[in-house]
Amino acid sequence: MWDFSGQVVVVIGGSSGINRAIAEAFASAGAKLAVASRNRNKVDATVKALRELGADATGFCADVRDPEALERGLAEAAERFGKFDVVVSGAAGNFPALASAMSSNAFKSVVDIDLLGTFHVMRAVEPYLTQPGASLINISAPQAQLAMAGQAHVCAAKAGVDMLTRCLALEWGGRGLRVNSVMPGPVDGTEGMRRLAPSAELSEQVRQSVPLKRLGQTSDIAHACLFLSSPWASFINGVVLPVDGGWSLGGVSSLGPVLEQALASGKR
Ligand code: HXC
Ligand code: NAP
């Protein structure tokens, strides 16, 4: 449906799961791709897959907690491709744990990757954005909006990500840059779901807690990112878009006690 021929798309944390599917969707729509994450093998495999889809693609290794590494990789990507039309920032970490079982460093590690990492990405891409016109998308989670037992670190970090989205939408809107968040619901076959609901029983409970009674597909999230970066969304700025089958209307919190019980009984 969408044509991104000739456009440059950067996906940070793009080497697996939802973010890789987003990169692949843009590649299939004609874009040039730069992807980044920590693991060289994952980056290389993703670049290979993107090239097989016909895209001009490159990748680099960087931890989003290391702004200099990000800056180096992005400078190389810009040298190769020119200005960035779309940036997706989706690196994240999660492990279910009750707050009382978390060290300061455990809480901090998720805040550093999800929230501070998103800030690092936004700051590092800024000099290379197509201006006016670039679309920036931060990947959030329903835990940003609804409290959930066992997810204090993710809830706090992703709430911060969404507020960063809104602040940047205000500050950068005058330059024709749009900044939005996409909030995936529980997505089938992903690392996030494997960690949150590792058994078939827990996964079924998650499915039942989604008003649409199904888990998301990575393509559901990718399509939302294509739409938000298309001319059809040119007046959409500063929104947090749930793509979650209605999970953020309540299902997220209803699952908390299930997770809490599983953690307390040692099943997680
Ligand atoms: C308590 C834990 C823990 C656990 C780790 N820690 N796992 N504490 N319970 N289950 C603690 C460690 O003991 C340590 O604290 C601190 O966290 C940092 O751990 P490290 O292993 O040193 O960190 P690091 O190597 O930087 O790895 C970061 C990570 C890791 C987040 C811990 O899991 C990771 O790299 N994850 C990336 C992939 C991922 O999580 N994908 C899912 C994204 S899904 P101490 O005090 O011992 O030093 C998502 C939302 C999903 O984001 C929503 C689903 C619906
Ligand atoms: P995933 O496969 O683990 O993807 C995370 C990506 O980020 C990987 O490419 C990972 O690669 C990279 N990454 C992790 N830590 C990094 C760091 N410190 N620096 C740079 N890159 C890092 O997880 P996923 O389940 O698909 O989740 C993707 C996004 O969707 C996340 O933002 C998550 O919060 C969000 N989300 C997921 C769900 C779900 O159901 N899965 C629901 C709501 C929101 P490396 O290991 O190579 O670094």
Coordinates of C-alpha atoms and ligand atoms in Angstrom, one line a residue:
M1 CA 0.0 0.0 0.0
W2 CA 2.8 2.4 0.8
D3 CA 5.8 3.4 -1.3
F4 CA 9.0 4.4 0.5
S5 CA 11.2 4.2 -2.6
G6 CA 14.4 6.2 -2.2
Q7 CA 13.7 7.0 1.5
V8 CA 16.2 6.2 4.2
V9 CA 14.9 4.4 7.3
V10 CA 16.9 3.8 10.5
V11 CA 15.7 1.2 13.0
I12 CA 17.6 1.1 16.3
G13 CA 17.1 -2.2 18.1
G14 CA 16.1 -3.5 14.6
S15 CA 17.8 -7.0 14.7
S16 CA 15.0 -9.1 16.0
G17 CA 11.3 -9.4 16.8
I18 CA 8.9 -6.5 16.2
N19 CA 11.6 -4.0 15.2
R20 CA 13.1 -6.3 12.6
A21 CA 9.6 -6.8 11.2
I22 CA 9.3 -3.1 11.0
A23 CA 12.6 -2.8 9.1
E24 CA 11.5 -5.6 6.7
A25 CA 8.2 -3.9 6.0
F26 CA 10.0 -0.7 5.1
A27 CA 12.5 -2.7 2.9
S28 CA 9.6 -4.3 1.1
A29 CA 8.1 -0.9 0.5
G30 CA 11.3 0.2 -1.3
A31 CA 13.3 2.0 1.5
K32 CA 17.0 1.9 2.2
L33 CA 17.6 0.5 5.6
A34 CA 20.2 1.0 8.4
V35 CA 19.7 -1.2 11.5
A36 CA 21.6 -1.4 14.8
S37 CA 21.8 -3.4 18.0
R38 CA 24.4 -4.8 20.3
N39 CA 25.0 -8.3 18.7
R40 CA 27.0 -8.4 15.5
N41 CA 25.6 -11.8 14.3
K42 CA 22.0 -10.5 14.7
V43 CA 22.8 -7.3 12.9
D44 CA 24.5 -9.2 10.0
A45 CA 21.7 -11.7 9.7
T46 CA 19.2 -8.9 9.5
V47 CA 21.1 -6.9 6.9
K48 CA 21.3 -10.1 4.8
A49 CA 17.5 -10.6 5.1
L50 CA 16.8 -7.0 4.2
R51 CA 19.1 -7.3 1.1
E52 CA 17.2 -10.4 0.1
L53 CA 14.1 -8.3 0.1
G54 CA 15.8 -6.1 -2.4
A55 CA 16.8 -3.2 -0.1
D56 CA 20.0 -1.4 0.0
A57 CA 20.8 -2.1 3.6
T58 CA 23.6 -1.6 6.2
G59 CA 24.0 -2.2 9.9
F60 CA 26.1 -1.3 12.9
C61 CA 26.7 -2.4 16.4
A62 CA 25.9 0.0 19.2
D63 CA 24.4 -0.2 22.7
V64 CA 21.9 2.6 23.1
R65 CA 23.4 3.2 26.6
D66 CA 26.6 4.4 24.7
P67 CA 25.8 7.6 22.9
E68 CA 29.3 7.8 21.3
A69 CA 28.8 4.4 19.7
L70 CA 25.4 5.4 18.4
E71 CA 26.9 8.7 17.0
R72 CA 29.7 6.8 15.2
G73 CA 27.3 4.3 13.6
L74 CA 24.8 6.9 12.6
A75 CA 27.5 9.1 11.0
E76 CA 28.5 6.1 8.8
A77 CA 24.9 5.4 7.9
A78 CA 24.4 9.1 6.9
E79 CA 27.6 9.1 4.9
R80 CA 26.3 6.1 2.9
F81 CA 22.7 7.0 2.5
G82 CA 22.2 10.8 3.2
K83 CA 19.5 12.2 5.4
F84 CA 17.1 10.0 7.4
D85 CA 13.4 10.1 6.5
V86 CA 12.2 7.7 9.2
V87 CA 13.7 6.7 12.5
V88 CA 12.3 3.9 14.7
S89 CA 13.8 3.7 18.2
G90 CA 12.8 0.3 19.7
A91 CA 15.7 -1.1 21.8
A92 CA 14.3 -2.4 25.1
G93 CA 14.9 -4.8 27.9
N94 CA 12.4 -6.6 30.1
F95 CA 12.4 -9.3 32.8
P96 CA 9.4 -9.9 35.0
A97 CA 10.3 -9.2 38.6
L98 CA 8.6 -7.8 41.6
A99 CA 10.0 -4.5 42.8
S100 CA 11.1 -6.0 46.1
A101 CA 13.2 -8.6 44.2
M102 CA 14.9 -5.9 42.0
S103 CA 18.3 -4.3 42.8
S104 CA 18.8 -0.6 42.0
N105 CA 20.9 -1.8 39.1
A106 CA 18.1 -4.1 37.8
F107 CA 15.6 -1.2 37.7
K108 CA 18.3 1.1 36.3
S109 CA 19.2 -1.3 33.5
V110 CA 15.7 -1.1 32.0
V111 CA 15.4 2.6 32.5
D112 CA 18.9 3.1 30.9
I113 CA 18.0 1.0 27.8
D114 CA 14.4 2.0 27.3
L115 CA 14.3 5.6 28.4
L116 CA 17.8 7.1 28.4
G117 CA 18.5 5.0 25.3
T118 CA 15.6 6.5 23.5
F119 CA 16.9 10.0 24.4
H120 CA 20.3 9.1 23.1
V121 CA 18.8 7.8 19.8
M122 CA 16.7 11.0 19.3
R123 CA 19.7 13.3 20.1
A124 CA 22.1 11.3 17.9
V125 CA 19.8 11.2 14.8
E126 CA 18.8 14.9 15.0
P127 CA 21.6 16.3 12.8
Y128 CA 20.8 13.8 10.1
L129 CA 17.0 14.2 9.8
T130 CA 15.3 15.2 6.6
Q131 CA 13.9 18.6 7.6
P132 CA 11.0 19.2 7.2
G133 CA 9.4 15.8 6.7
A134 CA 11.1 13.2 8.9
S135 CA 9.0 10.8 10.9
L136 CA 10.3 9.6 14.3
I137 CA 8.7 6.7 16.1
N138 CA 9.5 5.5 19.6
I139 CA 8.3 2.0 20.5
S140 CA 6.3 2.1 23.7
A141 CA 4.3 -0.6 25.6
P142 CA 0.9 -0.7 27.2
Q143 CA 2.7 -0.8 30.6
A144 CA 3.4 2.9 30.0
Q145 CA -0.3 3.6 30.6
L146 CA -1.5 0.9 33.0
A147 CA 0.3 -0.3 36.1
M148 CA 1.2 -4.0 36.1
A149 CA 2.7 -6.1 38.9
G150 CA 6.1 -7.4 38.1
Q151 CA 6.7 -4.6 35.6
A152 CA 7.6 -1.5 37.7
H153 CA 10.8 -0.9 35.7
V154 CA 9.1 -1.2 32.3
C155 CA 6.1 0.8 33.3
A156 CA 8.2 3.7 34.6
A157 CA 10.6 3.6 31.6
K158 CA 8.0 3.4 28.9
A159 CA 5.9 6.1 30.5
G160 CA 9.0 8.2 30.2
V161 CA 9.4 7.3 26.6
D162 CA 5.9 8.5 25.8
M163 CA 6.5 11.8 27.6
L164 CA 9.7 12.2 25.7
T165 CA 7.8 11.6 22.5
R166 CA 5.3 14.4 23.4
C167 CA 8.1 16.9 24.5
L168 CA 10.0 16.3 21.3
A169 CA 6.9 16.6 19.2
L170 CA 6.4 20.1 20.7
E171 CA 10.1 21.2 20.4
W172 CA 10.7 19.8 16.9
G173 CA 7.3 20.3 15.3
G174 CA 8.2 23.8 14.1
R175 CA 10.9 22.3 12.0
G176 CA 8.5 19.9 10.3
L177 CA 9.6 16.8 12.3
R178 CA 6.9 14.5 13.6
V179 CA 7.5 12.4 16.7
N180 CA 5.0 9.7 17.7
S181 CA 5.0 6.5 19.8
V182 CA 3.6 3.2 18.7
M183 CA 2.4 1.0 21.6
P184 CA 2.3 -2.7 20.6
G185 CA 0.1 -5.1 22.5
P186 CA 1.3 -8.6 23.2
V187 CA 2.8 -9.8 20.0
D188 CA 3.0 -13.5 19.2
G189 CA 6.4 -15.2 18.8
T190 CA 8.5 -12.4 20.2
E191 CA 11.1 -12.2 23.0
G192 CA 8.8 -9.9 24.9
M193 CA 6.1 -12.5 25.0
R194 CA 8.5 -15.3 25.8
R195 CA 9.7 -13.4 28.9
L196 CA 6.2 -12.3 30.0
A197 CA 4.4 -15.5 29.3
P198 CA 6.8 -18.4 28.9
S199 CA 4.2 -21.2 29.2
A200 CA 1.3 -22.1 26.9
E201 CA -1.0 -21.5 29.8
L202 CA 0.2 -18.0 30.6
S203 CA 0.2 -17.1 26.9
E204 CA -3.5 -18.2 26.7
Q205 CA -4.3 -16.0 29.6
V206 CA -2.7 -13.1 27.9
R207 CA -4.7 -13.8 24.7
Q208 CA -7.9 -13.9 26.8
S209 CA -7.1 -10.6 28.3
V210 CA -7.0 -8.9 24.9
P211 CA -10.5 -7.5 23.9
L212 CA -10.0 -8.8 20.3
K213 CA -9.1 -12.3 21.8
R214 CA -6.0 -12.7 19.7
L215 CA -2.3 -11.9 20.1
G216 CA -0.8 -9.3 17.8
Q217 CA 1.4 -10.1 14.8
T218 CA 4.6 -8.3 14.1
S219 CA 3.0 -7.1 10.8
D220 CA 0.3 -5.3 12.8
I221 CA 2.9 -3.1 14.4
A222 CA 4.9 -2.7 11.1
H223 CA 1.8 -1.5 9.3
A224 CA 1.2 1.2 11.9
C225 CA 4.7 2.4 11.5
L226 CA 4.4 2.6 7.7
F227 CA 1.1 4.5 8.1
L228 CA 2.6 7.0 10.6
S229 CA 5.5 7.7 8.3
S230 CA 3.3 8.1 5.2
P231 CA 1.8 11.3 3.8
W232 CA -1.6 10.1 5.1
A233 CA -0.3 10.8 8.6
S234 CA 1.3 14.2 7.9
F235 CA -0.8 16.0 10.5
I236 CA -0.2 13.4 13.2
N237 CA 2.3 14.5 15.8
G238 CA 2.9 13.7 19.4
V239 CA 0.4 10.8 19.7
V240 CA 0.8 7.5 21.5
L241 CA -0.9 5.0 19.2
P242 CA -1.9 1.7 20.8
V243 CA -1.8 -1.2 18.3
D244 CA -2.9 -3.7 20.8
G245 CA -6.4 -5.1 20.1
G246 CA -7.7 -2.9 23.0
W247 CA -5.3 -4.4 25.6
S248 CA -4.5 -1.0 27.0
L249 CA -8.1 -0.5 28.0
G250 CA -7.6 -2.8 31.0
G251 CA -6.3 -6.3 30.1
V252 CA -2.7 -5.3 30.9
S253 CA -3.5 -4.6 34.6
S254 CA -5.8 -7.7 34.9
L255 CA -2.8 -9.8 33.9
G256 CA -0.7 -8.4 36.8
P257 CA -2.0 -10.6 39.5
V258 CA -1.4 -13.7 37.3
L259 CA 2.2 -12.6 36.8
E260 CA 2.6 -11.7 40.5
Q261 CA 1.3 -15.2 41.6
A262 CA 3.6 -16.9 39.0
L263 CA 6.6 -14.9 40.3
A264 CA 5.7 -15.5 43.9
S265 CA 5.3 -19.3 43.4
G266 CA 8.6 -19.4 41.4
K267 CA 6.9 -20.5 38.2
R268 CA 8.6 -17.5 36.5
Ligands
HXC1 C1 15.7 -9.5 38.9 C2 17.3 -9.2 37.3 C3 16.7 -10.1 36.4 C4 15.5 -10.8 37.0 C5 18.4 -9.3 35.4 N1 18.4 -8.7 36.6 N2 17.4 -10.2 35.3 N3 16.8 -8.9 38.5 N4 15.1 -10.4 38.2 N5 14.8 -11.7 36.2 C6 19.3 -7.8 37.1 C7 20.7 -8.3 37.1 O1 20.9 -9.1 38.3 C8 21.5 -7.0 37.2 O2 21.4 -6.4 38.5 C9 20.7 -6.0 36.3 O3 19.4 -6.6 36.2 C10 21.4 -5.9 35.0 O4 21.5 -7.2 34.4 P1 22.6 -7.6 33.3 O5 22.4 -8.9 32.9 O6 24.0 -7.2 33.8 O7 22.3 -6.4 32.2 P2 22.5 -6.4 30.7 O8 23.5 -7.4 30.2 O9 22.7 -5.0 30.4 O10 21.1 -6.9 30.0 C11 20.0 -6.1 30.1 C12 18.7 -7.0 30.4 C13 18.7 -8.2 29.4 C14 17.5 -6.1 30.3 C15 18.8 -7.5 31.8 O11 17.6 -9.1 29.8 C16 18.6 -7.8 28.0 O12 19.6 -7.5 27.4 N6 17.4 -7.8 27.4 C17 17.2 -7.4 25.9 C18 16.2 -8.2 25.3 C19 14.8 -8.1 25.9 O13 14.6 -7.9 27.1 N7 13.7 -8.2 25.0 C20 12.4 -8.1 25.5 C21 11.9 -6.7 25.2 S1 10.1 -6.7 25.6 P3 22.7 -6.6 39.6 O14 22.2 -5.8 40.8 O15 22.8 -8.1 39.9 O16 23.9 -6.0 39.0 C22 9.7 -5.3 26.3 C23 8.3 -5.0 26.7 C24 7.4 -6.2 26.6 O17 10.5 -4.4 26.5 C25 6.0 -6.0 26.9 C26 5.3 -7.4 26.6 C27 3.8 -7.2 26.5
NAP2 P1 13.5 -8.2 21.1 O1 13.3 -9.2 20.0 O2 14.3 -8.6 22.2 O3 14.0 -6.9 20.4 C1 14.8 -5.9 21.1 C2 15.8 -5.4 20.1 O4 16.6 -4.4 20.7 C3 16.8 -6.4 19.6 O5 17.2 -6.1 18.3 C4 18.0 -6.2 20.5 O6 19.2 -6.7 19.9 C5 18.0 -4.7 20.7 N1 18.5 -4.3 22.0 C6 18.2 -4.7 23.2 N2 19.0 -4.0 24.1 C7 19.7 -3.1 23.4 C8 20.7 -2.1 23.8 N3 21.0 -1.9 25.0 N4 21.2 -1.4 22.8 C9 20.9 -1.6 21.5 N5 20.0 -2.5 21.1 C10 19.4 -3.3 22.1 O7 12.0 -7.8 21.6 P2 10.6 -7.6 21.1 O8 9.7 -8.4 21.9 O9 10.5 -7.7 19.6 O10 10.3 -6.0 21.5 C11 10.6 -5.0 20.6 C12 10.0 -3.7 21.0 O11 8.6 -3.8 21.2 C13 10.6 -3.2 22.4 O12 10.7 -1.8 22.4 C14 9.5 -3.7 23.4 O13 9.5 -2.9 24.5 C15 8.2 -3.4 22.5 N6 7.1 -4.2 22.9 C16 7.0 -5.5 22.7 C17 5.9 -6.2 23.0 C18 5.8 -7.7 22.8 O14 4.8 -8.3 22.9 N7 6.9 -8.4 22.4 C19 4.8 -5.6 23.6 C20 4.9 -4.2 23.8 C21 6.0 -3.5 23.5 P3 20.6 -7.0 20.6 O15 20.3 -8.1 21.6 O16 21.5 -7.5 19.5 O17 21.0 -5.8 21.2

